[in-house]
């Protein structure tokens, strides 16, 4: 006994989504088949077609449908503070905090010597070109706390020595709202070392 | 700060999938945007278009791309045993056990008085028409163990009195491979009542 061919195809396509196993892929496909009407399916295919209209900002690498992003063109944002992230998605994560009012620079990923991702893959030319203009005074490295993130942060710190900018990295510590007993040892050690006045 | 409009649209569409919250919907949309190439997006839209080719078997209500399903047309399956389920998806769940060799009948859902789903919504005419032919000798009710499933099972049992068929329902008991301490009281009580020789 087999599923209809077109349903099988949809299973294996949904299975490519991150964190979606075979059973979840089937659940999604069946839901589309049984509960979505033709109009909803049409909305989905239209939204998929529109994805190709999303490009990146020529200056900072953020997502943009026009070639220029809202961050680079917003006069109310501080152009002297630059936050460096590794993917366009992280810009939105930071924006959701509503605590950052500078501009962004999106690298083309992180250094990963083990995967053969070297310095030439980071797209540093664009970053250096921005820094050479001299407007930027402060650089914040907002990279993952991982082997790749740490490596890239250290590398960038060295590279940015040549520009008159202060370079900082996001602080480490215990997550807000966490119970100490569930905090990993590494975070706790960093939080202890960087303890501050109450 | 906002996401590109077309990305926002995709978020809210994925959010309609079962069990997909706002964050997971964003994760899927970003994955499509960042990691899927044009060919893969095209495969997905094509598969979505093809969904409309999937219909149901006129006889039993199973999924079919031709109007007749493999179960009703397979001469090697026992046509005297009929398994009643509430949705086409459950046919595949049962088929995966590789233990059932009869035919199926898919109801149009379960009775749910609270949601206003009454007897007229079950699509019993088609079921009765099959039973009237006299080929079917045994009916197995494979419905959810829920208020709706129990109600529908009881109702069908009464209705099927008018036909010369034996009617049974899937057995209740402890799930195979389960540790007793994690089995709910209801299942344990049913398992105790229906205990059998070792």
XYZ file of C-alpha atoms in Angstrom:
396
model
C 0.000 0.000 0.000
C 1.301 3.407 -0.925
C 0.362 7.031 -0.446
C -0.617 8.903 -3.596
C 2.552 9.941 -5.444
C 1.947 13.658 -5.142
C 1.436 13.314 -1.397
C 4.677 11.320 -1.071
C 6.484 14.106 -2.879
C 5.099 16.693 -0.485
C 6.189 14.540 2.485
C 9.768 14.479 1.329
C 9.786 18.199 0.540
C 8.458 19.188 3.981
C 10.969 16.766 5.470
C 13.694 19.164 4.276
C 12.499 21.897 6.654
C 14.627 22.290 9.782
C 13.555 20.043 12.653
C 10.810 18.383 10.597
C 10.901 14.612 10.775
C 9.069 12.177 8.560
C 5.948 12.066 10.744
C 5.675 15.836 11.091
C 6.134 16.208 7.339
C 3.221 13.787 6.849
C 1.139 15.714 9.354
C 1.706 18.968 7.472
C 0.973 17.411 4.087
C -2.236 15.806 5.335
C -3.325 19.041 6.935
C -2.851 20.851 3.623
C -4.703 18.091 1.800
C -7.634 17.750 4.176
C -8.102 21.165 5.755
C -6.755 23.870 3.467
C -9.022 25.124 0.733
C -7.863 26.001 -2.783
C -7.556 29.673 -1.861
C -5.192 28.963 1.030
C -3.007 26.709 -1.101
C -2.913 29.479 -3.674
C -1.812 31.957 -0.980
C 1.019 29.645 -0.018
C 2.263 29.141 -3.564
C 2.038 32.892 -4.189
C 4.043 33.655 -1.027
C 6.659 31.124 -2.131
C 6.921 32.756 -5.546
C 7.387 36.148 -3.884
C 10.363 34.927 -1.864
C 12.585 35.563 -4.847
C 11.805 39.283 -4.611
C 13.613 39.434 -1.299
C 17.215 40.381 -1.767
C 19.811 41.923 0.496
C 20.778 45.516 1.144
C 23.891 46.409 -0.861
C 25.368 48.262 2.095
C 24.747 46.076 5.123
C 23.490 42.716 3.902
C 20.123 42.930 5.693
C 17.032 41.616 3.924
C 15.500 44.088 1.527
C 12.980 44.107 -1.268
C 14.384 47.291 -2.791
C 18.184 46.904 -2.616
C 18.370 49.368 0.292
C 17.254 48.454 3.800
C 15.309 50.407 6.384
C 18.273 50.478 8.746
C 20.733 52.114 6.391
C 18.189 54.682 5.208
C 16.601 55.530 8.576
C 18.006 58.926 9.637
C 16.906 58.329 13.227
C 19.234 55.381 13.683
C 22.751 56.015 14.925
C 25.138 55.551 12.010
C 28.184 55.636 14.302
C 27.317 52.328 16.009
C 27.577 49.136 13.980
C 26.384 45.718 15.086
C 27.941 42.765 13.276
C 25.845 39.600 12.919
C 26.277 36.385 10.977
C 22.917 36.121 9.183
C 19.970 38.361 8.232
C 17.727 36.448 10.610
C 19.731 37.603 13.627
C 18.992 41.222 12.763
C 15.338 40.531 13.536
C 16.234 38.735 16.756
C 18.121 41.806 17.912
C 15.432 44.205 16.677
C 12.883 42.341 18.768
C 14.690 43.484 21.915
C 13.984 47.113 20.893
C 17.249 48.045 22.595
C 19.522 48.693 19.654
C 19.318 51.848 17.570
C 22.477 51.641 15.487
C 23.042 50.042 12.093
C 23.906 46.475 11.148
C 26.397 44.577 9.112
C 25.588 41.024 8.103
C 28.562 38.732 7.507
C 28.286 35.863 5.079
C 28.301 33.379 7.957
C 30.941 32.476 10.530
C 34.481 31.189 10.191
C 34.523 27.418 10.328
C 37.916 25.939 9.501
C 36.558 22.409 9.976
C 33.955 22.994 7.247
C 36.454 24.792 5.020
C 34.814 28.181 5.593
C 37.790 30.498 5.711
C 38.308 34.246 5.908
C 37.608 34.764 2.212
C 34.015 33.564 2.748
C 33.121 36.217 5.337
C 32.742 39.054 2.834
C 34.973 41.418 4.768
C 35.576 43.780 1.838
C 32.150 45.286 2.253
C 32.666 45.699 6.001
C 36.071 47.332 5.606
C 34.727 49.671 2.943
C 32.125 50.914 5.420
C 34.646 51.342 8.217
C 37.046 53.250 5.965
C 34.477 56.009 5.600
C 35.188 56.894 9.223
C 31.596 57.409 10.356
C 31.524 54.300 12.530
C 33.006 54.745 16.002
C 31.765 51.640 17.786
C 31.476 48.037 16.640
C 29.470 45.421 18.545
C 30.090 41.772 17.712
C 26.795 39.912 18.104
C 27.907 36.433 17.135
C 26.967 32.984 18.421
C 28.594 31.683 21.549
C 30.083 28.680 19.772
C 33.453 27.550 18.469
C 32.697 29.307 15.167
C 31.334 32.431 16.843
C 34.296 32.690 19.193
C 36.804 32.172 16.379
C 35.139 34.777 14.210
C 34.927 37.279 17.078
C 38.630 36.925 17.850
C 39.543 37.224 14.190
C 37.399 40.322 13.703
C 38.769 41.932 16.839
C 42.273 41.627 15.378
C 41.214 42.853 11.958
C 39.397 45.882 13.354
C 42.532 47.116 15.109
C 43.375 48.964 11.893
C 40.292 51.188 12.268
C 39.699 53.823 14.952
C 36.726 52.007 16.474
C 35.952 50.479 19.856
C 35.074 46.805 19.557
C 32.899 44.947 22.049
C 31.106 41.616 22.119
C 27.754 40.709 23.676
C 28.134 39.932 27.388
C 28.035 36.385 28.719
C 26.175 35.458 31.870
C 23.172 33.633 33.189
C 19.985 33.963 31.103
C 17.451 36.372 32.620
C 14.704 34.493 34.443
C 16.732 31.313 34.832
C 16.999 29.158 37.939
C 20.660 28.722 38.896
C 20.355 24.961 39.124
C 19.602 24.773 35.378
C 22.359 27.146 34.224
C 25.340 25.443 32.563
C 28.730 25.667 34.228
C 30.294 27.761 31.481
C 27.692 30.519 31.740
C 27.874 30.463 35.508
C 31.667 30.819 35.470
C 31.432 33.776 33.075
C 28.671 35.350 35.179
C 30.776 34.973 38.307
C 33.858 36.507 36.702
C 31.829 39.460 35.366
C 29.718 39.949 38.498
C 28.535 43.473 39.111
C 27.091 45.690 41.837
C 23.509 44.910 42.886
C 11.400 47.573 12.083
C 9.523 45.083 10.014
C 10.207 41.932 8.081
C 9.773 42.132 4.318
C 6.055 41.898 3.510
C 6.345 38.673 1.523
C 8.212 37.040 4.396
C 5.550 38.171 6.886
C 2.928 36.595 4.663
C 4.809 33.307 4.609
C 5.120 33.404 8.420
C 1.391 33.691 8.876
C 0.677 30.988 6.303
C 3.059 28.465 7.914
C 1.549 29.435 11.263
C -1.670 27.761 10.050
C 0.001 24.331 9.973
C -0.869 22.097 12.931
C 1.410 22.572 15.931
C 3.388 25.355 14.246
C 3.775 28.431 16.447
C 4.929 31.847 15.386
C 8.617 31.108 15.980
C 8.594 27.801 14.120
C 6.761 29.451 11.226
C 9.538 32.054 11.082
C 12.165 29.343 11.201
C 10.609 27.546 8.230
C 10.222 30.747 6.217
C 13.831 31.785 6.868
C 15.059 28.339 5.953
C 13.230 28.533 2.630
C 14.578 32.026 2.039
C 18.184 31.381 2.986
C 18.830 27.729 2.185
C 16.450 26.545 -0.511
C 17.405 27.175 -4.106
C 14.944 28.192 -6.825
C 14.590 24.579 -7.972
C 13.538 23.373 -4.534
C 10.988 26.162 -4.152
C 9.664 25.194 -7.556
C 9.350 21.557 -6.445
C 7.337 22.663 -3.444
C 4.960 24.840 -5.429
C 4.525 22.058 -7.998
C 3.730 19.529 -5.274
C 1.192 21.939 -3.792
C -0.475 22.349 -7.171
C -0.679 18.594 -7.542
C -2.562 18.208 -4.275
C -5.764 19.048 -6.064
C -5.381 15.893 -8.160
C -5.883 13.804 -5.049
C -9.504 12.906 -4.576
C -11.284 10.141 -2.722
C -12.397 6.693 -3.778
C -16.104 6.741 -4.624
C -16.654 3.466 -2.802
C -14.710 3.711 0.425
C -13.557 7.315 0.805
C -9.826 6.482 0.826
C -7.449 8.825 -0.964
C -7.186 8.187 -4.662
C -5.841 9.919 -7.724
C -8.103 7.938 -10.050
C -11.502 7.816 -8.320
C -10.952 4.163 -7.349
C -8.562 3.126 -4.606
C -6.085 0.277 -4.399
C -7.995 -1.341 -1.531
C -11.327 -1.654 -3.308
C -9.726 -2.926 -6.504
C -7.176 -5.315 -4.973
C -8.549 -8.835 -5.440
C -6.180 -10.200 -2.803
C -7.763 -8.174 -0.004
C -10.667 -9.689 1.904
C -13.847 -7.953 0.807
C -15.869 -9.531 3.626
C -14.034 -7.613 6.367
C -14.580 -3.863 6.621
C -12.641 -1.492 8.828
C -14.349 1.809 9.592
C -12.132 4.850 10.220
C -12.812 8.553 10.589
C -10.310 10.027 8.127
C -8.210 8.948 5.129
C -5.036 9.477 7.150
C -5.956 6.705 9.563
C -6.049 4.211 6.714
C -2.305 4.721 6.321
C -1.750 4.405 10.061
C -3.476 1.021 10.002
C -1.741 -0.059 6.812
C 1.611 0.590 8.447
C 0.908 -2.223 10.920
C 0.734 -4.642 7.951
C -1.799 -6.643 9.944
C -5.041 -5.798 8.208
C -6.002 -7.327 4.881
C -9.642 -6.293 4.562
C -11.162 -3.186 3.026
C -11.847 0.218 4.503
C -14.639 2.682 4.883
C -13.790 6.276 5.692
C -16.474 8.241 7.547
C -16.703 11.996 7.107
C -15.365 12.516 10.640
C -16.783 11.651 14.053
C -20.014 12.602 15.786
C -19.508 15.682 17.911
C -22.758 17.057 19.312
C -20.871 19.888 21.027
C -19.530 21.099 17.674
C -22.853 20.549 15.961
C -21.570 17.535 13.999
C -24.587 15.290 13.950
C -25.475 11.990 12.301
C -26.226 13.615 8.944
C -22.545 14.650 8.675
C -21.139 11.115 8.908
C -22.047 10.134 5.364
C -23.735 6.897 6.399
C -25.644 6.422 3.126
C -22.513 5.257 1.379
C -21.711 2.843 4.221
C -25.210 1.388 4.291
C -25.212 0.981 0.532
C -22.079 -1.155 0.803
C -23.475 -3.254 3.635
C -26.739 -3.853 1.790
C -24.854 -5.738 -0.901
C -24.339 -8.507 1.660
C -20.673 -9.215 0.926
C -19.418 -7.789 4.206
C -19.611 -10.145 7.184
C -17.432 -8.390 9.729
C -17.111 -4.733 10.669
C -14.235 -3.386 12.767
C -14.630 0.063 14.286
C -11.200 1.712 14.361
C -12.127 5.064 15.880
C -10.362 7.332 18.349
C -10.590 6.596 22.034
C -12.213 9.931 22.798
C -15.640 11.279 23.644
C -16.350 11.664 19.927
C -14.884 8.277 19.030
C -16.816 6.507 21.784
C -20.082 8.234 20.848
C -19.646 7.367 17.189
C -18.744 3.748 17.973
C -21.860 3.280 20.105
C -24.042 4.923 17.501
C -22.633 2.782 14.687
C -23.004 -0.389 16.740
C -26.732 0.347 17.071
C -27.128 1.246 13.418
C -25.334 -1.854 12.215
C -27.784 -4.131 14.037
C -29.953 -4.028 10.917
C -27.253 -5.813 8.887
C -26.084 -9.437 9.306
C -22.552 -8.454 10.357
C -20.431 -8.915 13.477
C -19.255 -5.599 14.875
C -16.108 -5.184 16.957
C -14.005 -2.275 18.116
C -10.218 -2.045 18.551
C -9.144 -3.446 21.940
C -8.123 -1.176 24.803
C -5.158 -1.919 27.025
C -1.660 -0.850 27.885
C 0.496 0.290 24.947
C 3.079 -2.301 23.891
C 6.520 -1.438 25.264
C 5.161 0.815 27.997
C 6.296 0.906 31.619
C 3.319 0.402 33.930
C 4.141 3.470 35.989
C 3.523 5.710 32.963
C 0.271 4.083 31.831
C -2.855 6.134 32.557
C -5.431 4.729 34.939
C -8.133 4.307 32.308
C -5.968 2.104 30.083
C -4.790 0.103 33.055
C -8.363 -0.495 34.230
C -9.382 -1.678 30.732
C -6.271 -3.876 30.507
C -7.057 -5.443 33.860
C -10.677 -6.143 32.942
C -9.665 -7.714 29.617
C -6.653 -9.630 31.001
C -5.790 -12.790 29.116
C -3.768 -15.995 29.478
C 0.022 -15.575 29.370
